[in-house]
Amino acid sequence: MTAQRISQNDSHGVSSHGVDSHGRADEQAEEQSIAVSLDASPQQVLEDALSSFDADKIAISFSGAEDIVLVDMAVKLGFKPRVFCLDTGRLHAETYQFLERVRKHYDLALEILSPNGDDVAELVAEKGLFSFYEDGHNECCSVRKIAPLRNHLGKLDAWITGQREDQSPTRSDLPQDQIDKAFSSDDHTLMKFNPLARWTSSQVWAYIRQESVPYNPLHDRGFVSIGCEPCTRAIGPGEHERAGRWWWEEATAKECGLHAQNVTPLIPASGG
Amino acid sequence: MKITFVKKILANGEPCAKCADVEARLRTGNYLSRIDETQVADERDPESDGMRTAARLGVERAPFFVVENDGGEVVYTVFFKFLREVLEAPVSNSAEASEILRDNPDLDLI
Ligand code: SF4
């Protein structure tokens, strides 16, 4: 099942940029309808993912925000999934309370991942508790999120995220499933499933309301994207949700791709 | 063994920040002497040494390292993998995590 869906996504990628601007509307329409029909629903992606791996080798990553829909869908599909949450130590009190509510509501053994205490102590001793306001968020996020995440993913064969294309410009064309190159190694291949990739924020919220899914109360106070307390703020109507995170950082060029001038970039922007 | 370090100059003439960071780490760790050749991939000049090497090897991002030995060429685009495997240098978990995040900026929203 999983392999079949991977090839479906590849087809989607090809057809999505195979449209030309010189007429041939019927061909375009056909291509587009194929692309749409090849996208599986979030529930299909979840079901395929959860039934394709041993239960202890696949887990849902839950951030304490609207990705709660993944947990809800998985439970309603009849699974009792592994669910983990990165506790950076800097989350809002409301988020911690929400995690507890989720644990009880779904009767889950929520796995709370903590950063390495020595690494946090070293960072704080050297740069204080708010280094991200001066040096950018990479270092703190690396210690508090990425290192524990990497450690945890090393024990899994697959993970499921709530990432969506519409969350950030760097997520356009996000596949519904992929080999996770960031965390795979020469001797360990990790799969990553993004069931909500094609859903918009409105679709997620329609699901939450329709299915009476519990949600983080911060959303009612204008928080669209929810992360750590010092790095998250409420946003106004019309602002992109990314504007609610690390808003003090300049939108500097983050380009590691090799772009010959006047040539279409070969890969999306990345850090560096 | 021959080690080639390819660093990038952006289309606006500025050096790439990550390349500068990698070079600084090599210098701080006293590893620069292990680098046999440094090439510049200048985005304004597709014929620059580094751009040609990248094109020949199918590499799409910089910085990167090419390690040549009897077995052929091996390309390292992940700096800390290169540090650990080729230079046999100690690498901390947080340093590796930092590189992962820089190369995959969408991970910060996890
Ligand atoms: S979001 Fe902010 S507080 Fe949280 S880990 Fe990243 S930089 Fe640190």
mmCIF file of N, CA and C in Angstrom, chain A residues 200-261:
data_model
loop_
_atom_site.group_PDB
_atom_site.id
_atom_site.type_symbol
_atom_site.label_atom_id
_atom_site.label_comp_id
_atom_site.label_asym_id
_atom_site.label_seq_id
_atom_site.Cartn_x
_atom_site.Cartn_y
_atom_site.Cartn_z
ATOM 1 N N THR A 200 -6.237 22.613 3.703
ATOM 2 C CA THR A 200 -5.994 23.985 4.139
ATOM 3 C C THR A 200 -6.350 24.094 5.612
ATOM 4 N N SER A 201 -5.973 25.219 6.187
ATOM 5 C CA SER A 201 -6.328 25.484 7.574
ATOM 6 C C SER A 201 -7.856 25.430 7.741
ATOM 7 N N SER A 202 -8.597 25.968 6.765
ATOM 8 C CA SER A 202 -10.068 25.963 6.885
ATOM 9 C C SER A 202 -10.613 24.547 6.923
ATOM 10 N N GLN A 203 -10.042 23.661 6.131
ATOM 11 C CA GLN A 203 -10.527 22.275 6.137
ATOM 12 C C GLN A 203 -10.249 21.617 7.489
ATOM 13 N N VAL A 204 -9.078 21.910 8.050
ATOM 14 C CA VAL A 204 -8.746 21.351 9.361
ATOM 15 C C VAL A 204 -9.765 21.823 10.399
ATOM 16 N N TRP A 205 -10.064 23.142 10.338
ATOM 17 C CA TRP A 205 -10.999 23.678 11.333
ATOM 18 C C TRP A 205 -12.433 23.212 11.099
ATOM 19 N N ALA A 206 -12.772 22.980 9.867
ATOM 20 C CA ALA A 206 -14.109 22.424 9.588
ATOM 21 C C ALA A 206 -14.211 21.035 10.223
ATOM 22 N N TYR A 207 -13.132 20.257 10.095
ATOM 23 C CA TYR A 207 -13.134 18.916 10.685
ATOM 24 C C TYR A 207 -13.250 19.009 12.218
ATOM 25 N N ILE A 208 -12.464 19.917 12.801
ATOM 26 C CA ILE A 208 -12.478 20.056 14.268
ATOM 27 C C ILE A 208 -13.892 20.366 14.761
ATOM 28 N N ARG A 209 -14.565 21.261 14.057
ATOM 29 C CA ARG A 209 -15.916 21.659 14.494
ATOM 30 C C ARG A 209 -16.922 20.540 14.246
ATOM 31 N N GLN A 210 -16.826 19.958 13.061
ATOM 32 C CA GLN A 210 -17.782 18.918 12.695
ATOM 33 C C GLN A 210 -17.680 17.704 13.608
ATOM 34 N N GLU A 211 -16.459 17.368 13.974
ATOM 35 C CA GLU A 211 -16.255 16.145 14.765
ATOM 36 C C GLU A 211 -16.130 16.437 16.261
ATOM 37 N N SER A 212 -16.364 17.693 16.653
ATOM 38 C CA SER A 212 -16.253 18.096 18.062
ATOM 39 C C SER A 212 -14.921 17.662 18.675
ATOM 40 N N VAL A 213 -13.854 17.958 17.981
ATOM 41 C CA VAL A 213 -12.517 17.569 18.440
ATOM 42 C C VAL A 213 -12.032 18.581 19.480
ATOM 43 N N PRO A 214 -11.481 18.127 20.588
ATOM 44 C CA PRO A 214 -10.951 19.097 21.562
ATOM 45 C C PRO A 214 -9.790 19.875 20.939
ATOM 46 N N TYR A 215 -9.664 21.141 21.275
ATOM 47 C CA TYR A 215 -8.563 21.916 20.692
ATOM 48 C C TYR A 215 -7.948 22.854 21.733
ATOM 49 N N ASN A 216 -6.753 23.305 21.428
ATOM 50 C CA ASN A 216 -5.992 24.168 22.334
ATOM 51 C C ASN A 216 -6.704 25.513 22.470
ATOM 52 N N PRO A 217 -7.023 25.951 23.704
ATOM 53 C CA PRO A 217 -7.782 27.200 23.874
ATOM 54 C C PRO A 217 -7.051 28.430 23.347
ATOM 55 N N LEU A 218 -5.741 28.322 23.118
ATOM 56 C CA LEU A 218 -5.014 29.473 22.564
ATOM 57 C C LEU A 218 -5.551 29.856 21.186
ATOM 58 N N HIS A 219 -6.104 28.879 20.463
ATOM 59 C CA HIS A 219 -6.641 29.188 19.136
ATOM 60 C C HIS A 219 -7.760 30.226 19.232
ATOM 61 N N ASP A 220 -8.523 30.190 20.335
ATOM 62 C CA ASP A 220 -9.618 31.149 20.485
ATOM 63 C C ASP A 220 -9.106 32.556 20.780
ATOM 64 N N ARG A 221 -7.802 32.647 21.076
ATOM 65 C CA ARG A 221 -7.235 33.971 21.386
ATOM 66 C C ARG A 221 -6.357 34.479 20.253
ATOM 67 N N GLY A 222 -6.565 33.965 19.068
ATOM 68 C CA GLY A 222 -5.872 34.512 17.899
ATOM 69 C C GLY A 222 -4.579 33.819 17.541
ATOM 70 N N PHE A 223 -4.234 32.760 18.301
ATOM 71 C CA PHE A 223 -3.029 32.008 17.942
ATOM 72 C C PHE A 223 -3.406 31.010 16.854
ATOM 73 N N VAL A 224 -2.792 31.135 15.703
ATOM 74 C CA VAL A 224 -3.091 30.200 14.619
ATOM 75 C C VAL A 224 -2.097 29.055 14.661
ATOM 76 N N SER A 225 -0.802 29.410 14.605
ATOM 77 C CA SER A 225 0.251 28.410 14.737
ATOM 78 C C SER A 225 0.717 28.454 16.193
ATOM 79 N N ILE A 226 0.817 27.306 16.830
ATOM 80 C CA ILE A 226 1.191 27.309 18.247
ATOM 81 C C ILE A 226 2.499 26.556 18.443
ATOM 82 N N GLY A 227 3.462 27.244 19.044
ATOM 83 C CA GLY A 227 4.740 26.602 19.352
ATOM 84 C C GLY A 227 5.124 26.976 20.766
ATOM 85 N N CYS A 228 6.382 27.361 20.957
ATOM 86 C CA CYS A 228 6.827 27.754 22.288
ATOM 87 C C CYS A 228 6.303 29.141 22.647
ATOM 88 N N GLU A 229 6.091 29.354 23.935
ATOM 89 C CA GLU A 229 5.490 30.618 24.389
ATOM 90 C C GLU A 229 6.282 31.855 23.964
ATOM 91 N N PRO A 230 7.626 31.869 24.113
ATOM 92 C CA PRO A 230 8.328 33.110 23.757
ATOM 93 C C PRO A 230 8.390 33.358 22.246
ATOM 94 N N CYS A 231 8.104 32.355 21.454
ATOM 95 C CA CYS A 231 8.306 32.458 20.006
ATOM 96 C C CYS A 231 6.999 32.419 19.223
ATOM 97 N N THR A 232 5.885 32.553 19.925
ATOM 98 C CA THR A 232 4.575 32.449 19.279
ATOM 99 C C THR A 232 3.733 33.666 19.666
ATOM 100 N N ARG A 233 3.027 34.228 18.715
ATOM 101 C CA ARG A 233 2.115 35.333 19.057
ATOM 102 C C ARG A 233 0.825 35.192 18.247
ATOM 103 N N ALA A 234 -0.185 35.860 18.746
ATOM 104 C CA ALA A 234 -1.443 35.889 18.003
ATOM 105 C C ALA A 234 -1.242 36.732 16.748
ATOM 106 N N ILE A 235 -2.004 36.424 15.709
ATOM 107 C CA ILE A 235 -1.885 37.226 14.483
ATOM 108 C C ILE A 235 -3.250 37.813 14.118
ATOM 109 N N GLY A 236 -3.189 38.786 13.245
ATOM 110 C CA GLY A 236 -4.419 39.455 12.838
ATOM 111 C C GLY A 236 -5.007 38.823 11.596
ATOM 112 N N PRO A 237 -6.225 39.234 11.238
ATOM 113 C CA PRO A 237 -6.866 38.685 10.041
ATOM 114 C C PRO A 237 -6.012 38.969 8.806
ATOM 115 N N GLY A 238 -5.897 37.983 7.957
ATOM 116 C CA GLY A 238 -5.158 38.183 6.705
ATOM 117 C C GLY A 238 -3.667 37.931 6.831
ATOM 118 N N GLU A 239 -3.148 37.845 8.052
ATOM 119 C CA GLU A 239 -1.713 37.561 8.191
ATOM 120 C C GLU A 239 -1.473 36.067 7.979
ATOM 121 N N HIS A 240 -0.325 35.753 7.373
ATOM 122 C CA HIS A 240 0.020 34.343 7.194
ATOM 123 C C HIS A 240 0.379 33.755 8.555
ATOM 124 N N GLU A 241 0.023 32.476 8.759
ATOM 125 C CA GLU A 241 0.244 31.914 10.093
ATOM 126 C C GLU A 241 1.712 31.906 10.491
ATOM 127 N N ARG A 242 2.595 31.879 9.509
ATOM 128 C CA ARG A 242 4.028 31.909 9.817
ATOM 129 C C ARG A 242 4.409 33.233 10.516
ATOM 130 N N ALA A 243 3.584 34.279 10.286
ATOM 131 C CA ALA A 243 3.852 35.581 10.913
ATOM 132 C C ALA A 243 3.706 35.504 12.428
ATOM 133 N N GLY A 244 3.087 34.449 12.913
ATOM 134 C CA GLY A 244 2.937 34.282 14.352
ATOM 135 C C GLY A 244 4.122 33.588 15.002
ATOM 136 N N ARG A 245 5.148 33.267 14.228
ATOM 137 C CA ARG A 245 6.316 32.575 14.782
ATOM 138 C C ARG A 245 7.585 33.339 14.410
ATOM 139 N N TRP A 246 8.468 33.511 15.347
ATOM 140 C CA TRP A 246 9.786 34.142 15.142
ATOM 141 C C TRP A 246 9.671 35.415 14.318
ATOM 142 N N TRP A 247 8.691 36.232 14.651
ATOM 143 C CA TRP A 247 8.354 37.415 13.868
ATOM 144 C C TRP A 247 9.474 38.453 13.863
ATOM 145 N N TRP A 248 10.403 38.379 14.833
ATOM 146 C CA TRP A 248 11.475 39.367 14.913
ATOM 147 C C TRP A 248 12.611 39.062 13.934
ATOM 148 N N GLU A 249 12.599 37.849 13.384
ATOM 149 C CA GLU A 249 13.698 37.493 12.478
ATOM 150 C C GLU A 249 13.424 38.029 11.087
ATOM 151 N N GLU A 250 14.459 38.518 10.480
ATOM 152 C CA GLU A 250 14.308 39.003 9.112
ATOM 153 C C GLU A 250 14.048 37.815 8.192
ATOM 154 N N ALA A 251 13.289 38.103 7.167
ATOM 155 C CA ALA A 251 13.079 37.056 6.153
ATOM 156 C C ALA A 251 14.306 37.054 5.244
ATOM 157 N N THR A 252 15.439 36.650 5.833
ATOM 158 C CA THR A 252 16.676 36.678 5.054
ATOM 159 C C THR A 252 16.717 35.524 4.070
ATOM 160 N N ALA A 253 17.500 35.675 3.046
ATOM 161 C CA ALA A 253 17.629 34.612 2.051
ATOM 162 C C ALA A 253 18.247 33.390 2.703
ATOM 163 N N LYS A 254 17.594 32.251 2.539
ATOM 164 C CA LYS A 254 18.124 31.017 3.090
ATOM 165 C C LYS A 254 18.362 30.084 1.927
ATOM 166 N N GLU A 255 19.443 30.255 1.284
ATOM 167 C CA GLU A 255 19.654 29.533 0.039
ATOM 168 C C GLU A 255 20.911 28.681 0.109
ATOM 169 N N CYS A 256 20.738 27.375 0.078
ATOM 170 C CA CYS A 256 21.892 26.497 -0.056
ATOM 171 C C CYS A 256 21.931 25.891 -1.453
ATOM 172 N N GLY A 257 20.848 26.018 -2.196
ATOM 173 C CA GLY A 257 20.830 25.485 -3.551
ATOM 174 C C GLY A 257 21.792 26.248 -4.436
ATOM 175 N N LEU A 258 22.309 25.579 -5.431
ATOM 176 C CA LEU A 258 23.214 26.223 -6.385
ATOM 177 C C LEU A 258 22.390 26.725 -7.553
ATOM 178 N N HIS A 259 22.220 28.024 -7.627
ATOM 179 C CA HIS A 259 21.343 28.605 -8.633
ATOM 180 C C HIS A 259 22.166 29.387 -9.631
ATOM 181 N N ALA A 260 22.328 28.844 -10.815
ATOM 182 C CA ALA A 260 22.953 29.658 -11.851
ATOM 183 C C ALA A 260 21.990 30.807 -12.136
ATOM 184 N N GLN A 261 22.519 31.997 -12.396
ATOM 185 C CA GLN A 261 21.641 33.143 -12.609
ATOM 186 C C GLN A 261 20.719 32.901 -13.780
#
